[in-house]
Coordinates of C-alpha atoms and ligand atoms in Angstrom, one line a residue:
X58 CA 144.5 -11.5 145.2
X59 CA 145.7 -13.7 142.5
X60 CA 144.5 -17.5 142.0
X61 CA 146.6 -20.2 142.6
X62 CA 146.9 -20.9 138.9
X63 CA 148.1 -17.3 138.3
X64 CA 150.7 -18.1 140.7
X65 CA 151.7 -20.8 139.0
X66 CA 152.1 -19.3 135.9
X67 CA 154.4 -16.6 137.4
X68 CA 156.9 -18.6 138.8
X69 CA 156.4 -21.1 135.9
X70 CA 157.8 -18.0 133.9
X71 CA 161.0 -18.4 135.9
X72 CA 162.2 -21.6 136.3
X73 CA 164.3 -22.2 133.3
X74 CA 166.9 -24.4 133.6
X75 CA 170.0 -22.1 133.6
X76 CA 173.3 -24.2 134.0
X77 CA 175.0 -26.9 132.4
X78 CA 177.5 -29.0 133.3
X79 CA 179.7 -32.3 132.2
X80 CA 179.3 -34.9 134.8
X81 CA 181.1 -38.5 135.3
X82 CA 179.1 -40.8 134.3
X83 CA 179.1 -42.5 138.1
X84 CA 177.5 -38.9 139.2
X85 CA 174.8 -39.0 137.0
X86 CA 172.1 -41.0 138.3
X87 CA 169.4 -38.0 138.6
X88 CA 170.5 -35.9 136.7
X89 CA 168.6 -34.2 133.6
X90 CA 170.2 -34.6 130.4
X91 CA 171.1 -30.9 128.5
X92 CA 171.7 -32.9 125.4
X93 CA 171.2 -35.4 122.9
X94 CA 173.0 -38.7 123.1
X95 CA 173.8 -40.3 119.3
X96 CA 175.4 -43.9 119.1
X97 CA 178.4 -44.1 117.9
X98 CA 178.1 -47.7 118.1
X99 CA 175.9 -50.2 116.7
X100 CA 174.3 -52.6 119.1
X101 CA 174.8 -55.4 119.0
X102 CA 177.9 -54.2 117.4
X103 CA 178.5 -57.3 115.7
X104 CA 176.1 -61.0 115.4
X105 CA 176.2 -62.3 118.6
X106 CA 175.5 -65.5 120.1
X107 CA 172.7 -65.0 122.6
X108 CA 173.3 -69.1 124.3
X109 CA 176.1 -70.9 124.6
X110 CA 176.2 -73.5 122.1
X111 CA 177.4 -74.5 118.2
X112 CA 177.3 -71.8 115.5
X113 CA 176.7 -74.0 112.7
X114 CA 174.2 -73.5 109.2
X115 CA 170.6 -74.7 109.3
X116 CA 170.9 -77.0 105.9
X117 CA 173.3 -78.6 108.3
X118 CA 170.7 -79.6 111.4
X119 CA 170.1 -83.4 110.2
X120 CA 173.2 -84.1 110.2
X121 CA 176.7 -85.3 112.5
X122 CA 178.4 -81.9 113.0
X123 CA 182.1 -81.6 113.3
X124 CA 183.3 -78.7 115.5
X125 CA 186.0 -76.8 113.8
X126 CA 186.7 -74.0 116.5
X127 CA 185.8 -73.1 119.5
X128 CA 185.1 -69.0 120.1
X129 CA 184.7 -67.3 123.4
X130 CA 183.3 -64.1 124.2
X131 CA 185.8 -61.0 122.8
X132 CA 187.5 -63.9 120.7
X133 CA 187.9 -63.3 116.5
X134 CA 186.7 -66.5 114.9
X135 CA 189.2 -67.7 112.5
X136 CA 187.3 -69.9 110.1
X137 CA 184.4 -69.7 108.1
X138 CA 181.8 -72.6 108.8
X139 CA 181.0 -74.9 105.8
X140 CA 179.0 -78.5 105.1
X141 CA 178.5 -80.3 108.5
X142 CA 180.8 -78.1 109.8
X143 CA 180.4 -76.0 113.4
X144 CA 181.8 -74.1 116.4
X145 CA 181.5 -73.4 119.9
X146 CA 180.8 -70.9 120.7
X147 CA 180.2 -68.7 124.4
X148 CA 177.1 -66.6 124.9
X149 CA 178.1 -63.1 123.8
X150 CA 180.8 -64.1 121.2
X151 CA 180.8 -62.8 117.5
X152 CA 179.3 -65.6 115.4
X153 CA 181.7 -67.0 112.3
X154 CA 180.8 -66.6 108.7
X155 CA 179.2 -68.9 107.3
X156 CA 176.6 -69.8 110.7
X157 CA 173.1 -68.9 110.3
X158 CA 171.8 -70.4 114.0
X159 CA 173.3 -71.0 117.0
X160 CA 172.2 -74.4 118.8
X161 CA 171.9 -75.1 122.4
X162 CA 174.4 -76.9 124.1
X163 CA 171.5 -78.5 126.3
X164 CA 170.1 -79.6 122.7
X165 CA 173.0 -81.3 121.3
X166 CA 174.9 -85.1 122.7
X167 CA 178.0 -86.0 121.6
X168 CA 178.8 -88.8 118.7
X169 CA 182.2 -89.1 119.3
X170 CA 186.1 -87.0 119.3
X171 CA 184.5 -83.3 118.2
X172 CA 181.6 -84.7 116.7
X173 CA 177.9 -83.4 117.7
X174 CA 174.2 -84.4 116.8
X175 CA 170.9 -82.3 117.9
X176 CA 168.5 -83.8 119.5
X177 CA 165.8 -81.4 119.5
X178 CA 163.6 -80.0 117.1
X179 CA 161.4 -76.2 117.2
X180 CA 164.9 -74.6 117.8
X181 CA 165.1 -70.8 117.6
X182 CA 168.3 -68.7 115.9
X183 CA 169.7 -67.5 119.1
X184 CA 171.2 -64.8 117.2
X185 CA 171.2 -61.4 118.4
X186 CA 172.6 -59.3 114.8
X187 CA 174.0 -56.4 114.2
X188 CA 171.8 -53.3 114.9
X189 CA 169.3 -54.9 115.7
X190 CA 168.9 -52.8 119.0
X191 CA 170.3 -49.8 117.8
X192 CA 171.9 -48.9 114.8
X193 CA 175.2 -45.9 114.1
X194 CA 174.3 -42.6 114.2
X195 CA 170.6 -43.3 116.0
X196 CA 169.3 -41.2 118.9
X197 CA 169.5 -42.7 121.4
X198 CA 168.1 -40.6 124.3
X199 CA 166.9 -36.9 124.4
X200 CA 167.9 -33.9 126.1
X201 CA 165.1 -33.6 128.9
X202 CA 165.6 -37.1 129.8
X203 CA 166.1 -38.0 133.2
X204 CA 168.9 -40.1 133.8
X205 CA 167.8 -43.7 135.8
X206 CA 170.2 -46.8 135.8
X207 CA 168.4 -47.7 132.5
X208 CA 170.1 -44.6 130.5
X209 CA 173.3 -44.8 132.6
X210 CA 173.6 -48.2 130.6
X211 CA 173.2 -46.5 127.7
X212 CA 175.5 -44.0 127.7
X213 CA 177.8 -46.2 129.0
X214 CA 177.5 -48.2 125.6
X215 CA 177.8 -45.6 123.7
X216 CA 181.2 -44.3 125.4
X217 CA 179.4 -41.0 126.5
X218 CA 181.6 -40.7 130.2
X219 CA 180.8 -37.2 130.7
X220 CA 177.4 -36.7 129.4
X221 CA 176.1 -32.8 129.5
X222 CA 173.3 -32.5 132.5
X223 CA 171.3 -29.5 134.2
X224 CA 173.3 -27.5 136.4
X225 CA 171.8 -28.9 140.4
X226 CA 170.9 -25.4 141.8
X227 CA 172.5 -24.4 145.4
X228 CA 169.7 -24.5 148.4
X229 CA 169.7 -22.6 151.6
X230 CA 166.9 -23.3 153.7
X231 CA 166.3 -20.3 156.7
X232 CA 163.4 -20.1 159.8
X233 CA 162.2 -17.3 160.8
X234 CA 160.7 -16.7 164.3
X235 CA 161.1 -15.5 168.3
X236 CA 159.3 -18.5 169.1
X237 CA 161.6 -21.1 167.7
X238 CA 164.2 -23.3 169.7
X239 CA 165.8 -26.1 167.6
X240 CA 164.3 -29.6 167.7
X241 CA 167.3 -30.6 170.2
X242 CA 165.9 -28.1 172.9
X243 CA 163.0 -27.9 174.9
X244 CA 161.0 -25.4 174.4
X245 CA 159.1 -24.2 177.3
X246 CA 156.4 -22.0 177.8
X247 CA 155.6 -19.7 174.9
X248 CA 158.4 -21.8 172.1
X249 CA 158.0 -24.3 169.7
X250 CA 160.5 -26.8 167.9
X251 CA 161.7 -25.7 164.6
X252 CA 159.9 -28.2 162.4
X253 CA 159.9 -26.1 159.1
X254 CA 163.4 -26.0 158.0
X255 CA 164.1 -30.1 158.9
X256 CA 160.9 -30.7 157.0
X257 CA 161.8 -28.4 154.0
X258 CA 165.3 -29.5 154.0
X259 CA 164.3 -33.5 153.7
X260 CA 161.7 -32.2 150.8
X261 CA 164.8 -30.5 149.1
X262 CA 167.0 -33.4 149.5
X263 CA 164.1 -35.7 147.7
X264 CA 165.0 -33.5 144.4
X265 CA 168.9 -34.7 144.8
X266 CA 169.7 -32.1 146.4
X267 CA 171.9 -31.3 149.6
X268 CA 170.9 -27.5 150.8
X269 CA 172.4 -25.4 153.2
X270 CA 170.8 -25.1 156.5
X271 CA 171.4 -21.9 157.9
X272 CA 169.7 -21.9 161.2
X273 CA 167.2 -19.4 163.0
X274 CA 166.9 -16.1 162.1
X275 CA 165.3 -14.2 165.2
X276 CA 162.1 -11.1 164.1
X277 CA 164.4 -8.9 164.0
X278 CA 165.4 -6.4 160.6
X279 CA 169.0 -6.3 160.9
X280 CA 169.6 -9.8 161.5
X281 CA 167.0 -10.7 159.0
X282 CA 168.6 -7.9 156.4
X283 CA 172.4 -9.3 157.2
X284 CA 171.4 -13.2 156.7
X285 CA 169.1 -13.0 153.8
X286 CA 171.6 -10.2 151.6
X287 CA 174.9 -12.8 152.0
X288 CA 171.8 -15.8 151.4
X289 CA 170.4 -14.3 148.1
X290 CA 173.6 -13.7 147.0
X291 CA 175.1 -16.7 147.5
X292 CA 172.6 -19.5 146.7
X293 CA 170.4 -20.3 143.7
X294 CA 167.5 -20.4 145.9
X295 CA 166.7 -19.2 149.0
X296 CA 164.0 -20.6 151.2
X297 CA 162.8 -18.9 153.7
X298 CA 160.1 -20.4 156.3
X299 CA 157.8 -17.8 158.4
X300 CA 157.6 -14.4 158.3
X301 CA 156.1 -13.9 155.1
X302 CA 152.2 -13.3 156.6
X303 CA 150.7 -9.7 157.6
X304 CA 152.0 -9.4 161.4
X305 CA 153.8 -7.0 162.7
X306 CA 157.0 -9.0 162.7
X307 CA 156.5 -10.1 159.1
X308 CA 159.6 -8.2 157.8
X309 CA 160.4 -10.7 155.0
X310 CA 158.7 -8.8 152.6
X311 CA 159.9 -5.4 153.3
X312 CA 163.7 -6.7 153.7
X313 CA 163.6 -8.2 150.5
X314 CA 162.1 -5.0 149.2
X315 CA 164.9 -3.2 150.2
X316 CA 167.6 -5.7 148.9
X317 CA 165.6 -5.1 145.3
X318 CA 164.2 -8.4 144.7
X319 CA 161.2 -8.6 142.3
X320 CA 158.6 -9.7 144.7
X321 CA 156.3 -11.4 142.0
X322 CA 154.0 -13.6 144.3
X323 CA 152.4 -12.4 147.6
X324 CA 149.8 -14.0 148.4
X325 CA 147.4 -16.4 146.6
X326 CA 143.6 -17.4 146.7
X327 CA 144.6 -20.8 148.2
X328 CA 144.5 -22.7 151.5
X329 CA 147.2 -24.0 152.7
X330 CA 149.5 -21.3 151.9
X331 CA 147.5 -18.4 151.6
X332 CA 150.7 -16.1 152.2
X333 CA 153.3 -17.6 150.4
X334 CA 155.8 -15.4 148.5
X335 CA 158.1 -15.9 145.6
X336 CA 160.6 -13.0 144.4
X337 CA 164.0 -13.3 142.1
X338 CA 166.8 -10.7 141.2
X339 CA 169.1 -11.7 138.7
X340 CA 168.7 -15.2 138.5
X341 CA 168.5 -16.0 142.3
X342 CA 165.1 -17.1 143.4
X343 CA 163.2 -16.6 146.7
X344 CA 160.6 -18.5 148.5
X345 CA 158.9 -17.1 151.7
X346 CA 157.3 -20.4 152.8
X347 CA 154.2 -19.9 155.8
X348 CA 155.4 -20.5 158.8
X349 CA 152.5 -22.9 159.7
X350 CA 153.7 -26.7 158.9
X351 CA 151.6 -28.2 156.4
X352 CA 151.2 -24.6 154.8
X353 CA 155.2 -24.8 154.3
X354 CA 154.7 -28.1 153.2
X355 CA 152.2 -28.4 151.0
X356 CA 153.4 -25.5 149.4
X357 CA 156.6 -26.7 148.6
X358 CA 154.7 -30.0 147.0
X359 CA 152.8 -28.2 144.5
X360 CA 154.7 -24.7 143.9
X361 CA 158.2 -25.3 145.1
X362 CA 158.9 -29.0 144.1
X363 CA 157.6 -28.3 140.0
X364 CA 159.8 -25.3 139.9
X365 CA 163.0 -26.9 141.3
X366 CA 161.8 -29.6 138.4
X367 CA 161.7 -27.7 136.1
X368 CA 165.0 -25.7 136.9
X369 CA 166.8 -29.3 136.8
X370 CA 165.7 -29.6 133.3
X371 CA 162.7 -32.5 133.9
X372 CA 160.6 -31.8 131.3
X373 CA 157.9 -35.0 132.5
X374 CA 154.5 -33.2 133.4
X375 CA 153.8 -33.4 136.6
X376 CA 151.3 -37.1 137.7
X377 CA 148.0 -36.3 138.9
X378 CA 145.5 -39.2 140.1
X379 CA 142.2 -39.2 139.1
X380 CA 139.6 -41.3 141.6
X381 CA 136.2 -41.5 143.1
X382 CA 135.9 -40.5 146.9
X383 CA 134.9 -42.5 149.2
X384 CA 133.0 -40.3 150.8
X385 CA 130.9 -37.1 150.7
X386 CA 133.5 -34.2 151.1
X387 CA 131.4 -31.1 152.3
X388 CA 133.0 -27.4 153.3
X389 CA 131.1 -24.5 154.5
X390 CA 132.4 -22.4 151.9
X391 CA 133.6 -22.7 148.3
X392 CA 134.9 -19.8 147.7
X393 CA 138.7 -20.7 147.1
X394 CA 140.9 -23.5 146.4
X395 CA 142.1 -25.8 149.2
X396 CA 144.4 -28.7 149.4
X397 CA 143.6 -31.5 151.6
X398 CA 145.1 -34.5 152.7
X399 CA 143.9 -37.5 151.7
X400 CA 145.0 -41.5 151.8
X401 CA 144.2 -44.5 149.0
X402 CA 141.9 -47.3 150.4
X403 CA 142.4 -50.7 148.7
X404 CA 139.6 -50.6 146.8
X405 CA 141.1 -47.5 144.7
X406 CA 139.2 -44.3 146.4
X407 CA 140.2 -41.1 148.2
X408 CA 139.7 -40.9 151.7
X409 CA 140.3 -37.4 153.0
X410 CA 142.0 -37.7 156.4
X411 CA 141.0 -36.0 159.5
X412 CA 142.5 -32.7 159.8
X413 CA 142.2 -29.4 162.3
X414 CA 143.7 -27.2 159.6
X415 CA 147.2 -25.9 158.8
X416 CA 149.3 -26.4 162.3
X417 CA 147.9 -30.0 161.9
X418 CA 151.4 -31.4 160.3
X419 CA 150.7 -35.2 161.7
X420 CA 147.5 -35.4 159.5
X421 CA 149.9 -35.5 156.5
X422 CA 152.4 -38.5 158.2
X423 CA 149.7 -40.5 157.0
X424 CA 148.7 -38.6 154.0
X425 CA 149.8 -40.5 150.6
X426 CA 148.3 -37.7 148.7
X427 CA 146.9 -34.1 148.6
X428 CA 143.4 -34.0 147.2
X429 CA 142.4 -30.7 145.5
X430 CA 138.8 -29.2 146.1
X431 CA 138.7 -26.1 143.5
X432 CA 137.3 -22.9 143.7
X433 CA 133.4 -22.5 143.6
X434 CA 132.7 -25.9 144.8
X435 CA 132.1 -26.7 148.1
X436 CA 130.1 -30.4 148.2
X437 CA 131.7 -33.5 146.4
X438 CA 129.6 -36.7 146.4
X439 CA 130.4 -40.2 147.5
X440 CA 131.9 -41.5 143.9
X441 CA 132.9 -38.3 142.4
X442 CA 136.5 -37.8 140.7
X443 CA 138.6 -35.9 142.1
X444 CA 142.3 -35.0 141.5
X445 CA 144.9 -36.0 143.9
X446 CA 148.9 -35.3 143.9
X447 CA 150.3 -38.4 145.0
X448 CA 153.0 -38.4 147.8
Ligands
AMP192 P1 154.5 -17.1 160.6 O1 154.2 -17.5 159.2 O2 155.8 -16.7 160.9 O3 153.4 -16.1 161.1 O4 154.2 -18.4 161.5 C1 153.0 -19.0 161.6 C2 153.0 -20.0 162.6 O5 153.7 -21.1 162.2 C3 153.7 -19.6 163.9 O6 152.8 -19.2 164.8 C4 154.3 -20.9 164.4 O7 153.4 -21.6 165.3 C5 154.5 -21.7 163.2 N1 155.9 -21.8 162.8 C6 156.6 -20.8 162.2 N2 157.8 -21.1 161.9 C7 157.9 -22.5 162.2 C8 158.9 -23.4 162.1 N3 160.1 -23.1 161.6 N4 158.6 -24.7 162.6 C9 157.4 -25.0 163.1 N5 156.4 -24.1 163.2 C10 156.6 -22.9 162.8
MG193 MG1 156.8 -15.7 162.4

């Protein structure tokens, strides 16, 4: 059986972000950028007064000034300022020729009809110049970047309205099992609630994206074979929770066998998850998730969520924590890697939570991170690092 790390590397292989797409610029927030962004502007794209104020020269600050315009923002200034000359100017309004400093209007009194006089002394420029934050022709962000309300102002600067982004791939999210009623039913002797494909579904929407929910699929190979050939077709990425183990109603495999998907994971060296199964045909990738909750879940934190990542273009590495536990973390035996959920005390350790094991899902509603114990180690003392995926 193949290491978790293998794994990794397989599906790593894969997810390459395939689709591009012009957006609005109001749709982009989320989005990856596919290209890079150049300024076709200058910014500030002329001197600017940062205060509101007088635009005057600073051989001139001794002395009575006479104001000679007054400029708001957007306005042209008509005149150039000479000797003991100045204008008024609004924050945000080009500064005449001729002014070297703009002065506060809380630093100035009046001496009479359009006369002023400062009153302060230590006074700064308050002129933000040409350029100075970005000048023609510079790059201003970079394919790969992800696009937060920060970069949204910058494109909007620079006129880009339809910036080029990663494609958002398509989602269907499926549960497999006899024993599953929907969470609005009851489930009586020998049921459960369908947990899996609400949880998955709320970890897909986290990415930005809205998948398609399409319901229980009963053990059964014709139903199974019907729902999963229109699914693989149809979406970017199938999910798929249960079914994927070595029971005798496990028929994901052998169905997806049959519909010619390249199974390339089956089946890792890893707890939670032990079973979990990744396949592709042409471009359409496959996820058999374990049925168990926290196996589906962790799963999708640390194989499914980088992958969806990286097929939306983010190129940021994944963030890792790196603290002392607060306690010793002892297993019987070492002899593969598990995940384990832990929480952050105050005083910056890892506290691994109580936890009966993969059915045990309410273990990680307090979990605000997943603690990994490698392979070949099975005691960790009080105070040792250890390397935790924050939730
Ligand atoms: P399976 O991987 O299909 O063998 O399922 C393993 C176990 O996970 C089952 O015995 C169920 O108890 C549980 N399980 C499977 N599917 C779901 C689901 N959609 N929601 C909650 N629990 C599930
Ligand atoms: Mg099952």
């Amino acid at each position: 059986m193949i290491s978790f790390e293998e794994a990794i590397q397989i599906t790593n292989g894969f997810a390459l972000p395939f689709r591009r797409e012009h957006v609005d610029l109001l749709d982009a927030l989320n989005r990856t950028l596919a290209e890079d962004i150049i300024s076709d502007i200058a910014m500030p794209p002329f001197n600017k007064s940062a205060m509101d104020g007088y635009a005057c020269r600073k051989s001139d600050l001794k002395n009575i000034l006479h104001i000679i315009e007054e400029i708001g923002a957007g306005a042209i200034p008509q005149k150039t300022i000479g000797e003991n000359q100045c204008a008024r100017i609004m924050t945000g309004a080009k500064v005449p020729e001729g002014a070297d400093i703009v002065i506060m209007k809380e630093d100035v009194e009046e001496t009479g009809s359009e006369r002023i006089r400062l009153i302060t002394e230590n006074l700064r420029t308050n002129i933000c110049y040409e350029g100075e934050d970005v000048r023609f022709g510079d790059l201003v962000l970079r394919k790969g970047d992800l696009i937060l309300p920060a970069q949204i102002a910058i494109l909007a600067s620079v006129g880009c309205t339809n910036p080029l982004v990663y494609a958002v791939p398509s989602v269907s999210i499926i549960s497999t099992g006899n024993e599953l009623v929907e969470p609005d039913q009851n489930p009586g002797i020998a049921k459960i609630r369908n947990s899996n494909s609400y949880q998955l579904a709320a970890q897909v929407q986290q990415l930005g994206i809205t998948p398609v929910y399409l319901g229980i699929i009963r053990d059964e190979e014709q139903n199974l074979l019907d729902v999963l050939t229109s699914a693989i077709g149809k979406y970017d990425i199938t999910i798929i929770s249960g079914g994927v183990s070595v029971g005798d109603f496990d028929f994901v495999p052998k169905i997806l066998k049959s519909l010619n998907v390249n199974i390339r994971v089956h089946g890792m060296n890893v707890r939670p998850g032990k079973h979990l199964l990744f396949g592709e045909k042409e471009n359409h990738f496959i996820f058999g998730m374990p049925g168990n909750p926290v196996s589906s879940f962790v799963q999708f934190e640390v194989l499914v969520r980088p992958f969806i990542n990286t097929l939306l273009g983010k190129t940021k590495a994944e963030t890792f924590l790196y603290l002392p536990i607060e306690e010793e973390y002892i297993r019987k035996k070492g002899d593969l890697l598990i995940f384990v959920p832990v929480t952050l005390t105050r005083k910056g350790t890892v506290l691994p939570l109580e936890y009966h094991g993969s059915a045990h899902i309410h273990a990680y509603s307090l979990a605000q991170g997943i603690m990994e114990i490698p392979q070949g180690i099975s005691t960790i003392k009080k105070g040792e690092t250890v390397r935790v995926r924050p939730l």
